[in-house]
Every structure is written in structure tokens, then in C-alpha cells.
XYZ file of C-alpha atoms in Angstrom:
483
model
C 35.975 6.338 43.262
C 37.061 2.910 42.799
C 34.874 -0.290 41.514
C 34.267 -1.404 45.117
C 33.426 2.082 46.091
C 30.679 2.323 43.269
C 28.451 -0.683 43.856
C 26.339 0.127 46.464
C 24.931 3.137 44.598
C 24.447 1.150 41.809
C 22.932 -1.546 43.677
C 20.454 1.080 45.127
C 19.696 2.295 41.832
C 18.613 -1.130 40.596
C 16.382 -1.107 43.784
C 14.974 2.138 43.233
C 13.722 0.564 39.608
C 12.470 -2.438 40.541
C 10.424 -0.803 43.673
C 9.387 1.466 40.724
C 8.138 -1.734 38.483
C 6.521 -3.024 41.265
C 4.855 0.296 42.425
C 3.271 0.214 38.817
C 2.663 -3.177 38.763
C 0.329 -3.149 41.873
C -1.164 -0.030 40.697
C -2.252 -1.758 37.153
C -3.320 -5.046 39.420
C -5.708 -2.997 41.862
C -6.861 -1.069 38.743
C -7.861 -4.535 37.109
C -9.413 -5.690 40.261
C -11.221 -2.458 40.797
C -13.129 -2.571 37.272
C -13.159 -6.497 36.750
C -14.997 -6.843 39.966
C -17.730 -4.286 39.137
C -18.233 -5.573 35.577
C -18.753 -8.726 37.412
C -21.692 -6.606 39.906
C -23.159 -5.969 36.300
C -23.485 -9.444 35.168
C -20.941 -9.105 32.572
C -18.060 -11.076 31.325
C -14.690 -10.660 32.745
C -12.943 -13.605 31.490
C -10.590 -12.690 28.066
C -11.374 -8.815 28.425
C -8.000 -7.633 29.683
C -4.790 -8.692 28.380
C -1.921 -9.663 31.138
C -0.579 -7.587 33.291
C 2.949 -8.271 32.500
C 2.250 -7.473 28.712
C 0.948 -4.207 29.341
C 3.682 -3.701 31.859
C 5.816 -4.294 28.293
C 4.237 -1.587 26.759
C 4.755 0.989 29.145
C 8.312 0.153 29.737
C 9.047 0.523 25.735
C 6.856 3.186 24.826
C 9.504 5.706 25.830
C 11.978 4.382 23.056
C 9.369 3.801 20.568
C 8.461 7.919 21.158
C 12.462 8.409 20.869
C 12.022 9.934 17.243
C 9.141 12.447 17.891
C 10.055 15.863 19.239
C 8.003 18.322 21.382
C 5.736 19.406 18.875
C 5.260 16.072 17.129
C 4.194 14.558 20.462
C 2.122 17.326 21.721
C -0.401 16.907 18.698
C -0.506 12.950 19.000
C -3.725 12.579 20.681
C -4.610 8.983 19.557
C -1.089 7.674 20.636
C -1.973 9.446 24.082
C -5.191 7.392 23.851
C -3.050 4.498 22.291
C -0.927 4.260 25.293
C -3.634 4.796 27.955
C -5.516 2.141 26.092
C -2.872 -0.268 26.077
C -2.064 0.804 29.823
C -5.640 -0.998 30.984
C -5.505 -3.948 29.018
C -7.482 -2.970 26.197
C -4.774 -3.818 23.492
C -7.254 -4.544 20.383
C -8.888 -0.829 20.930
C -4.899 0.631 21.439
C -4.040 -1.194 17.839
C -6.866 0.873 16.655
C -5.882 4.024 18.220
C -2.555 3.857 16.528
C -3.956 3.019 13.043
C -6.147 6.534 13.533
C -2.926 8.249 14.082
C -1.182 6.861 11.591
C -4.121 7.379 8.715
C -4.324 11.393 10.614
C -0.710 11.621 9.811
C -0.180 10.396 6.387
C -3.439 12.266 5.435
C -1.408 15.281 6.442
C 1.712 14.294 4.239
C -0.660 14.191 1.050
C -2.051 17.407 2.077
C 1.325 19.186 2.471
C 2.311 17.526 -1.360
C -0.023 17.746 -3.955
C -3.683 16.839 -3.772
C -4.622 16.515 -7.006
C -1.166 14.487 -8.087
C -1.772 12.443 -5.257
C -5.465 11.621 -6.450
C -4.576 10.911 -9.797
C -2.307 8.021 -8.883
C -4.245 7.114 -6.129
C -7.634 6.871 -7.337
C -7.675 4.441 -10.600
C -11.382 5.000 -11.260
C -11.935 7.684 -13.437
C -15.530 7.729 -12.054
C -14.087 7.895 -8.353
C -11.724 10.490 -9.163
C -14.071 13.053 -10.141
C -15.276 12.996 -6.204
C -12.020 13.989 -5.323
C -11.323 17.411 -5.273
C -10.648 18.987 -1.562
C -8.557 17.490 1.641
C -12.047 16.543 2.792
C -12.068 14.040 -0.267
C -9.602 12.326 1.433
C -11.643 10.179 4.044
C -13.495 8.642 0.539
C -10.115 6.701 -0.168
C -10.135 3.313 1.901
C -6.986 3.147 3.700
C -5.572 0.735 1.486
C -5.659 3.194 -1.499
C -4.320 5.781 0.949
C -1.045 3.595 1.791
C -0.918 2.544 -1.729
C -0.573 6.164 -3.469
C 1.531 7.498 -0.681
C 4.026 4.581 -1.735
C 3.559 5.547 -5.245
C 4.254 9.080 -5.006
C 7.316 8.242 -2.709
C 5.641 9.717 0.594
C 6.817 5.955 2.318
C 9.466 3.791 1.072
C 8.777 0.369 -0.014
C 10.109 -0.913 2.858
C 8.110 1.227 5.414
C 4.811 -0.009 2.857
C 5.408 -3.497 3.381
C 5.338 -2.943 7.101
C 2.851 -0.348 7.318
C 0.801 -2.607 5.520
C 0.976 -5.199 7.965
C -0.179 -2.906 10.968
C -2.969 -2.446 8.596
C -3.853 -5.821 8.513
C -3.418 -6.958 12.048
C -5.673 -3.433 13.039
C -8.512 -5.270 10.472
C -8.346 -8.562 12.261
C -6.720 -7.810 15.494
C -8.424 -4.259 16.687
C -11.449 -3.493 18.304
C -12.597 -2.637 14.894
C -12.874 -5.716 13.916
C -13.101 -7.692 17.191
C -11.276 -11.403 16.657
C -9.215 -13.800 19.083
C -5.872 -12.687 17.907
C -3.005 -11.923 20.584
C -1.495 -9.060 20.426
C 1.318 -8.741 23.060
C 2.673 -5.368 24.704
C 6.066 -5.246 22.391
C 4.398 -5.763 19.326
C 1.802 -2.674 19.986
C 5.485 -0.818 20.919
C 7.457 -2.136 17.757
C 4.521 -1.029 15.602
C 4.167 2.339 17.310
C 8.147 3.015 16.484
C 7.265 1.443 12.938
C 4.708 4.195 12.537
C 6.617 6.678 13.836
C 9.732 5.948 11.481
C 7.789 4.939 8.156
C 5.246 7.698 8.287
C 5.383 10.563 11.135
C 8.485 11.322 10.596
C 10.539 9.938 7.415
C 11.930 13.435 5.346
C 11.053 13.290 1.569
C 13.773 12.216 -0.337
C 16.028 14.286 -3.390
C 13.651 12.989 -5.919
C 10.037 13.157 -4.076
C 11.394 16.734 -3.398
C 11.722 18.124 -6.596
C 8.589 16.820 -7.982
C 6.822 18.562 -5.636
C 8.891 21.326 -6.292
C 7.937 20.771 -9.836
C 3.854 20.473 -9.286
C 3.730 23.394 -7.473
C 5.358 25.715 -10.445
C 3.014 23.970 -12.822
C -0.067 24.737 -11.357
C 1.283 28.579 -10.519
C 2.098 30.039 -13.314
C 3.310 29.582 -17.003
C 7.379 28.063 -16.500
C 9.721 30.232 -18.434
C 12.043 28.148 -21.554
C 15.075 28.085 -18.715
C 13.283 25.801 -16.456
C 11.744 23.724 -18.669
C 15.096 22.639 -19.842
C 16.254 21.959 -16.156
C 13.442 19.926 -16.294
C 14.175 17.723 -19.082
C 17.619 17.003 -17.551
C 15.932 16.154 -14.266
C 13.342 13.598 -15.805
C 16.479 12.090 -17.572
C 17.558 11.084 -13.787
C 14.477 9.891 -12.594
C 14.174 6.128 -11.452
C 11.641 4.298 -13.849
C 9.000 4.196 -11.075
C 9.027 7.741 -10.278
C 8.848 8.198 -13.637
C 5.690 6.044 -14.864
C 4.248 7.769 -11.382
C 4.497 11.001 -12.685
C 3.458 10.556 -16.620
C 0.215 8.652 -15.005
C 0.053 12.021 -12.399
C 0.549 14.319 -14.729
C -2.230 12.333 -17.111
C -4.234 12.694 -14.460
C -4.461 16.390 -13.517
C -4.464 17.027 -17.522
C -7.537 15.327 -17.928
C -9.342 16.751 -14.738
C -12.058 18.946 -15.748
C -11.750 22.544 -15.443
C -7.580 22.761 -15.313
C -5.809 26.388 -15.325
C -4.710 27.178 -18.862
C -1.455 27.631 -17.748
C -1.370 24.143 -15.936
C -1.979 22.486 -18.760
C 0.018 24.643 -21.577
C 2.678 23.411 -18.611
C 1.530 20.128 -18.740
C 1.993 20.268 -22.740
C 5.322 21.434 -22.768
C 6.606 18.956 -20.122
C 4.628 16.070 -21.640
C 7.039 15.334 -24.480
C 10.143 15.701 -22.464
C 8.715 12.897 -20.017
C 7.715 10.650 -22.435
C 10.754 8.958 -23.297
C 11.082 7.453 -19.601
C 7.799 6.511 -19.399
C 7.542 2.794 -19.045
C 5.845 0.586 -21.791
C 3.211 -0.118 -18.906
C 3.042 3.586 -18.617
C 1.792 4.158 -21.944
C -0.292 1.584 -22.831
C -2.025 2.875 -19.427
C -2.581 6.092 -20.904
C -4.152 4.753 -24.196
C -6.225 2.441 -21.859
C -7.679 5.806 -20.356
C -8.792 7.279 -23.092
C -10.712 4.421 -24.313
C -12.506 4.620 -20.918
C -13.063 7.714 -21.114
C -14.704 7.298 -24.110
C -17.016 3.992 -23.147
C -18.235 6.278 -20.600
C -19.353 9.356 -22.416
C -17.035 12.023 -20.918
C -15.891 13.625 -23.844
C -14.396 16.532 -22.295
C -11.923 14.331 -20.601
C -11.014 12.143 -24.057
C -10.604 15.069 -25.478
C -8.023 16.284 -23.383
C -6.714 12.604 -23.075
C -6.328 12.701 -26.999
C -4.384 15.780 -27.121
C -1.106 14.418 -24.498
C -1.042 10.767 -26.481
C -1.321 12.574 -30.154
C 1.332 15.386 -28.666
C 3.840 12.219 -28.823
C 3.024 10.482 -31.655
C 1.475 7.420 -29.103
C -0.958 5.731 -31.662
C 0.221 2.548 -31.407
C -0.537 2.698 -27.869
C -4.392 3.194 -28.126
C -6.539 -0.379 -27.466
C -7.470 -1.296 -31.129
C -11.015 -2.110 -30.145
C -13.561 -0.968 -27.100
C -13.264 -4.242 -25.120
C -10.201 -3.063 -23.428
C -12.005 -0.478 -21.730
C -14.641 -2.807 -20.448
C -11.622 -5.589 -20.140
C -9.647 -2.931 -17.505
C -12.978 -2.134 -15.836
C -14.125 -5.484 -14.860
C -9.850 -5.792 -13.640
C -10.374 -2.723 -11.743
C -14.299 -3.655 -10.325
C -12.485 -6.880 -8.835
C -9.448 -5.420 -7.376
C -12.026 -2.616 -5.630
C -14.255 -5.749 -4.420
C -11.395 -7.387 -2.921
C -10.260 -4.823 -0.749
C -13.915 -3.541 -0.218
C -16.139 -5.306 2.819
C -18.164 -8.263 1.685
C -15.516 -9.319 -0.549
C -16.362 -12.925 -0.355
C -19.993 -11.937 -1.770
C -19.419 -9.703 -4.019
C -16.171 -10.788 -5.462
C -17.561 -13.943 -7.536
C -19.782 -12.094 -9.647
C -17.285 -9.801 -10.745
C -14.489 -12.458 -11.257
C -17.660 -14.721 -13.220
C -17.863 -11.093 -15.542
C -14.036 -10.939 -15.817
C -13.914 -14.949 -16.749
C -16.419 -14.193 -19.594
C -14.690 -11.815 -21.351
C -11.676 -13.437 -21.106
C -13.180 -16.144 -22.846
C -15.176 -14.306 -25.328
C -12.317 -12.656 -26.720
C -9.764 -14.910 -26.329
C -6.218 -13.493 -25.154
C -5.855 -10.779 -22.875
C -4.818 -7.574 -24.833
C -1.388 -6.671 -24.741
C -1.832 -3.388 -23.372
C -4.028 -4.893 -20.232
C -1.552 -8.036 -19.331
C 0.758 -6.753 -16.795
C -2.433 -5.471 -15.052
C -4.397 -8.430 -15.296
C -2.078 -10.898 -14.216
C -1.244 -8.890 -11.024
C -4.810 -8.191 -10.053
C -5.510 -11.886 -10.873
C -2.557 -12.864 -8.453
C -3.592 -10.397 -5.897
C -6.916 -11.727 -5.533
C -5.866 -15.516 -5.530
C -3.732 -15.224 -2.815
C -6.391 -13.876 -0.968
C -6.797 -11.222 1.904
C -4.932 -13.140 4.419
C -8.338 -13.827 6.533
C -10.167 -16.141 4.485
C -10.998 -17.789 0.641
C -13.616 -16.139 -1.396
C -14.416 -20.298 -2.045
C -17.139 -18.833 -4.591
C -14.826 -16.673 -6.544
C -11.844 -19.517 -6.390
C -13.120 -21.236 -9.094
C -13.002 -18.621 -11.449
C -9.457 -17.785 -10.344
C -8.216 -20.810 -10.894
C -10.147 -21.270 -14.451
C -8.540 -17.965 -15.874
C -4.934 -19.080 -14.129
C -5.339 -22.146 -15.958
C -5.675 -20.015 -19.718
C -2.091 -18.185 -19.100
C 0.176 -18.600 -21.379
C 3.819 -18.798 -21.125
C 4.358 -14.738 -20.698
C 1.295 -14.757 -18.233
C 3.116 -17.489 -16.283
C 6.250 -15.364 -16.090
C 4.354 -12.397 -15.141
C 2.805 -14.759 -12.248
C 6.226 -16.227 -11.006
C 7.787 -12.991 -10.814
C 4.924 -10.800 -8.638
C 6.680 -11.179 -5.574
C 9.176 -8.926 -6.440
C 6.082 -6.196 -6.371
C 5.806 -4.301 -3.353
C 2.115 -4.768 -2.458
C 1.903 -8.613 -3.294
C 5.198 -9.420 -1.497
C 3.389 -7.814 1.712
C 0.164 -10.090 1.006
C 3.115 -12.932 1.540
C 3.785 -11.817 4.818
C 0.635 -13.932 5.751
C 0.103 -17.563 6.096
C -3.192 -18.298 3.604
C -1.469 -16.295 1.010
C 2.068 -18.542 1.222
C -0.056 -21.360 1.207
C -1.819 -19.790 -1.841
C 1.598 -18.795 -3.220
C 2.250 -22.587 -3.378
C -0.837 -23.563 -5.189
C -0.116 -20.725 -7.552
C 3.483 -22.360 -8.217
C 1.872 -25.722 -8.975
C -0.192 -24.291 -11.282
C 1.675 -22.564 -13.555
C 4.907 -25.101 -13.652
C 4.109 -26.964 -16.406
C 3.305 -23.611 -18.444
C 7.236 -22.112 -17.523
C 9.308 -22.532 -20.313
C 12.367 -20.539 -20.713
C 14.917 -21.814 -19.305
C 15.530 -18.447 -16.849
C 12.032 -18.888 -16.312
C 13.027 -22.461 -15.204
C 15.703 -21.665 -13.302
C 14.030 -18.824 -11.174
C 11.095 -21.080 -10.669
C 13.421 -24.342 -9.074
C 14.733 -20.779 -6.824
C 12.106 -19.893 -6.137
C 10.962 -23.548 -4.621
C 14.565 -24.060 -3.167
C 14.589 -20.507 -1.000
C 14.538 -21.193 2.555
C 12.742 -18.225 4.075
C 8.592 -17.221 3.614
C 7.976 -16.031 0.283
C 7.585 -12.452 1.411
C 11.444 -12.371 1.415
C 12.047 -13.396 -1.928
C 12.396 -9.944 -3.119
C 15.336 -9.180 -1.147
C 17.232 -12.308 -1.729
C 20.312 -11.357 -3.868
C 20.424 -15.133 -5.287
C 16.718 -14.142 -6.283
C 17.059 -11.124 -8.053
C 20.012 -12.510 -10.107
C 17.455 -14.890 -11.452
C 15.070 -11.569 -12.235
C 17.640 -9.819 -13.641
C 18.333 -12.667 -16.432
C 14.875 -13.036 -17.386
C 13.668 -11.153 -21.075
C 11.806 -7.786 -20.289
């Protein structure tokens, strides 16, 4: 057939698609009229309740891409995209971004289900006190979503990319969705970009080498005794582990250890891998692990510092234990304001706790060593805000205990955007306009000179500050500064 030959079938092919788009246009336009009309019979509103037709005409025509990576099965169990996508179909986008959050939460639920439960609590879950709720899948619904995304990041069920964007659908579906009704737009290819997002970052991305064999790993633990052979695989497998994977681990491990009521051959396992792990457990790591036992012991669960006792003295970790009580009730009132924060209310509940953190920062002067990585993070985290609004009561406490860094507390400050959770609060605009102040405030107390010169970097980079961890100018800078 030549070129000349072909064009009128392809010309009536276009037609047959645009009579199509049309076809479903008029449909969605007599469907609007249809139920705008009688909600104006019944005296109620009908301005701003449906979004345009042409953005949920958007939807529909990129849906079909977006549901490109599920296969029969996958799609076939995916009731609240169904609802999602007949949602979106009427106009009702804020109650379709809900929709997919459901199905997203539904889905990584079932990820941490088919891992490890217990693991996944343990690095979930920083409240000892919390922790002891969590036993069953059915615990799962007590973690806030937040915690949820968090720990499935730390265990390496998402990526750190898929986080940072996941975490953004989780904002927009707390100030964009139904569930939490606001005048934000939401427009038919961002519901579909999101919906492939989901799809990609959580329904369907394979566990890596790494996330693989620990799995592999907590599921011989907790079955029966391991035999000499495999714990010497072992050791030659934490040797490879990334430093994140590993600190995840020693603080998972930690945790199952010191739950109440442990198989004696989980935790003679537990025993015999603890030593081997050790070594490529971060400084942050450790000092973590001394920080639990003191909390243990401030509150009275003795069965639990007990067992805490036996992993740190199994390694010779003294030096690692808090020299004195206040760190426990130092890392509590950290922990009480990151939980406030990311709790509802936060703006009224949030300056009492920071007013309780800001005393006993100044009744014992500097922050112990063993708490400062911690503290300076949860300190940023809070500053910069949720993204929706200022906790304007709690500010002034921020900015009192910013104000005491020193020089290593600066650094720690500068360099938070390279972690994974703050550089996704910089995806929004308060917290870049935060992230400013923040600069401003700690300048005059950066004095290295790699300090200096990631700071002027820092100032000079041209995109949001949410990008700043993928810069490669950037992380030459990081990679020059002391440890």
C-alpha cells in the first residue's frame, strides 16, 4: 500500500477517536447537568463542587498508562483505585486523592505483612511504650501513616526516591482530599501521575538483593536455632551491607531482643549474630542502643533492660551507655515532640512539649553526645514546619534552642537536607521559606571552612532546596566535611 493509499484509513481512525472523546465528553456533561440540577432542587450548593470537565476527561484518558504496570491479578483486587477512578470520573477529585491514599496504605500494609512484623515494628515504632501495642497485623492501623511510610523506607520496602514522592501524595491527600476538605486544585494528570507513582514506588517495586536476604535472614532466626555454617555466611554478608541497612538492622534486631516473651532460640540467634553485626553498626547506632536501655530503665521495665543489658555488655559497649538518667528523659521529650508534630492538633500541643524540651536543654547545658544527631534533626524537622502552617506558639522555642547550637550542631543543621524525610518536607513552600530562616540563623555559628564552603553552595544552588541532595556539586561539598 503506498503513503497516499494509507491516509484515508488513518484519517478515519483519528475520526473514530475524536467521535469517541466527544461521545464521553457529552456523556460526563449530561451526567453533571443531571446531578448539579437536582442538588440545586435541594437547595444546595453547586458552585466549586465538580472539577472541569476537561480535567476529568484527563484522567480517564491517562489512567490506562498509569495501570500499565499492574497485571490481572494486581488490578482485580484494587478496589479503591476502581473507586479512585469512578471518583475522579464525576468530578469528585479531592474524595479520588483519598481513594488512592487507601490503596496505597492497603498495599504497603500488605508488604510489611509479607516481611517481618515484628522487625518492621521495632524500627518503626520508636516508643518503647507504643511498641508493646504492637504485636499482630491488626496492630498495624495504630501506626499513623507517616510512621508506616517511614519504616517501610527504613527497612528498604520503598526506595528513597519512591519515599520522597510517596510522601508528597501523602501530603497533598492531608490538605487536598476530602479528608481534609481545603481549596487546593488538583487537576486530572496529577491524580494520574500519582496513581502510576503509587503503582511503581509501592504496588509493585520487587525487594532488592539486600532487603531479600534479611528477610531471608529474620525468618531463620525466629525458626529455629542456625547451625555454625550459616552463621558464618552471615558474618560475610553483614560485612557487605550498606551502613543504613546496617544501623536498620542492629536497631531491628535490638528491638525483637528486647520484646517480652522472645523464643529461646530467637534470641540465643540474636546472641550469636549480635557480635558479628556490631562492627558495622553506625556510631548513631550504638549510642541508640545505650539510649534504650536507659529508657527502659526510667520507666520501670526491667525485664526489657535486662535483656537490653545483655546485647550492649555481649560487645563490650560501655562507653556507649548515657552517663546519667537525663538522657532518657532528654530523648523522650525529642521523641514526645516529633510524635506531636505529626499528630493532629500539632499547633496546640506542640509548644508545651518544645517549652519541656527548651528546659532541659537549659538545665543541663549541652545536649549529650549520644542524643545530638537526634536532636538536631527533630529540632530541624519541626522548624520547618508541616508544610500547612507555623506552630507561632512553639516558634519561639525553636528558634531559642537553634540559637544555643554550637558549631557541630550548626553542621548537623546545614547538612539535613541530604536526609531523606527532611529533603521531602523541602518539597513545600513554608518549609523553603523556613529553610532560609534556618540558614540565617546558623551562619554566623559555621566555622570550618568546608562548613563555609557548603554553606555559600548551598545559598548559590539554583533549584528548591529539596534538590540539594542530588546535586553532584552538593555532595562534593558533603563528602569533604569531618564525620
Amino acid at each position: 500500500m503506498t503513503e497516499s493509499e494509507s491516509l484515508p484509513a488513518a484519517s478515519a481512525s483519528g475520526e473514530v477517536v475524536r467521535r469517541e472523546s466527544q461521545n464521553a465528553l457529552d456523556g460526563l456533561r449530561d451526567f453533571q447537568d443531571l446531578i448539579l440540577t437536582r442538588l440545586g432542587d435541594l437547595g444546595l450548593p453547586t458552585e466549586d463542587v465538580l472539577v472541569a470537565l476537561n480535567h476529568r476527561l484527563a484522567l480517564l484518558a491517562t489512567t490506562g498508562h498509569a495501570l500499565a504496570g499492574l497485571n490481572d491479578e494486581q488490578r482485580g483486587r484494587s478496589v479503591y483505585i476502581a473507586k479512585m477512578i469512578m471518583a475522579g470520573s464525576v468530578g469528585l477529585f479531592d474524595a479520588a486523592l483519598n481513594y488512592l491514599w487507601d490503596e496505597t496504605v492497603i498495599e504497603l500494609r500488605k508488604r510489611v505483612i509479607g516481611y517481618d512484623l515484628s522487625y518492621f515494628y521495632a524500627v518503626a515504632e520508636k516508643s518503647d511504650a507504643r511498641r508493646k501495642e504492637l504485636k499482630t497485623a491488626d496492630d498495624l492501623v495504630k501506626l499513623d501513616d507517616a510512621k508506616l511510610l517511614s519504616g517501610a523506607r527504613e527497612i528498604g520496602l520503598i526506595s528513597d526516591v519512591g519515599y520522597h514522592q510517596v510522601d508528597h501524595i501523602r501530603f497533598m491527600r492531608n490538605y487536598a482530599s476530602a479528608a481534609h476538605p481545603n481549596q487546593v486544585s488538583l487537576t486530572g494528570l496529577q491524580l494520574a501521575d500519582w496513581l502510576e507513582t503509587c503503582i511503581r514506588e509501592v504496588i509493585t517495586l520487587p525487594h532488592d538483593t539486600v532487603v531479600a536476604e534479611i528477610r531471608k535472614l529474620l525468618v531463620n532466626v525466629q525458626a529455629a536455632r542456625l547451625d555454625p555454617n550459616y552463621l558464618a555466611q552471615t558474618a560475610v554478608f553483614f560485612k557487605g551491607l550498606p551502613g543504613d541497612q546496617a544501623d536498620t538492622l542492629a536497631k531491628g534486631l535490638f528491638g525483637v531482643y528486647t520484646t517480652s516473651g522472645g523464643e529461646p532460640h530467637t534470641l540465643d540467634n540474636i546472641r550469636d549474630l549480635w557480635p558479628k553485626l556490631w562492627p558495622y553498626a553506625s556510631e548513631d547506632a550504638r549510642f541508640e542502643a545505650g539510649t534504650r536501655l536507659a529508657r527502659f530503665l526510667a520507666n520501670a521495665d526491667q525485664a526489657q533492660a535486662v535483656l537490653a543489658r545483655q546485647l550492649i555488655d555481649l560487645v563490650q559497649g560501655g562507653s556507649y551507655l548515657p552517663d546519667e538518667i537525663k538522657v532518657a528523659e532528654m530523648s523522650e521529650a525529642i521523641e514526645d515532640l516529633l510524635n506531636v508534630h505529626l499528630a493532629r492538633d500539632n499547633f496546640y500541643n506542640e509548644p508545651r512539649v518544645a517549652r519541656r524540651l527548651a528546659e532541659l536543654v537549659g538545665q543541663h547545658g549541652a545536649v549529650p553526645e549520644s542524643l545530638v544527631r537526634e536532636y538536631v534533626k527533630t529540632l530541624i524537622t519541626v522548624f520547618l514546619t508541616n508544610g500547612h502552617g507555623e506552630a507561632f506558639a512553639a516558634n519561639e522555642s525553636y528558634l531559642d534552642l537553634i540559637s544555643r547550637f554550637d558549631p557541630e550542631q550548626a553542621s548537623l543543621a546545614l547538612r539535613a537536607f541530604a536526609d531523606a524525610e527532611i529533603s521531602s518536607q523541602l518539597q513545600r513552600q513554608l518549609s523553603q521559606k523556613k529553610w532560609d530562616e534556618l540558614l540565617n540563623i546558623i551562619d554566623v555559628k559555621i566555622t570550618g571552612r568546608p562548613e563555609r564552603e557548603l554553606l555559600q553552595a548551598v545559598r548559590d544552588f539554583p533549584g528548591t532546596p529539596d534538590k540539594l541532595r542530588l546535586d553532584s556539586g552538593i555532595k562534593r561539598h558533603l563528602a569533604a566535611l569531618p564525620s
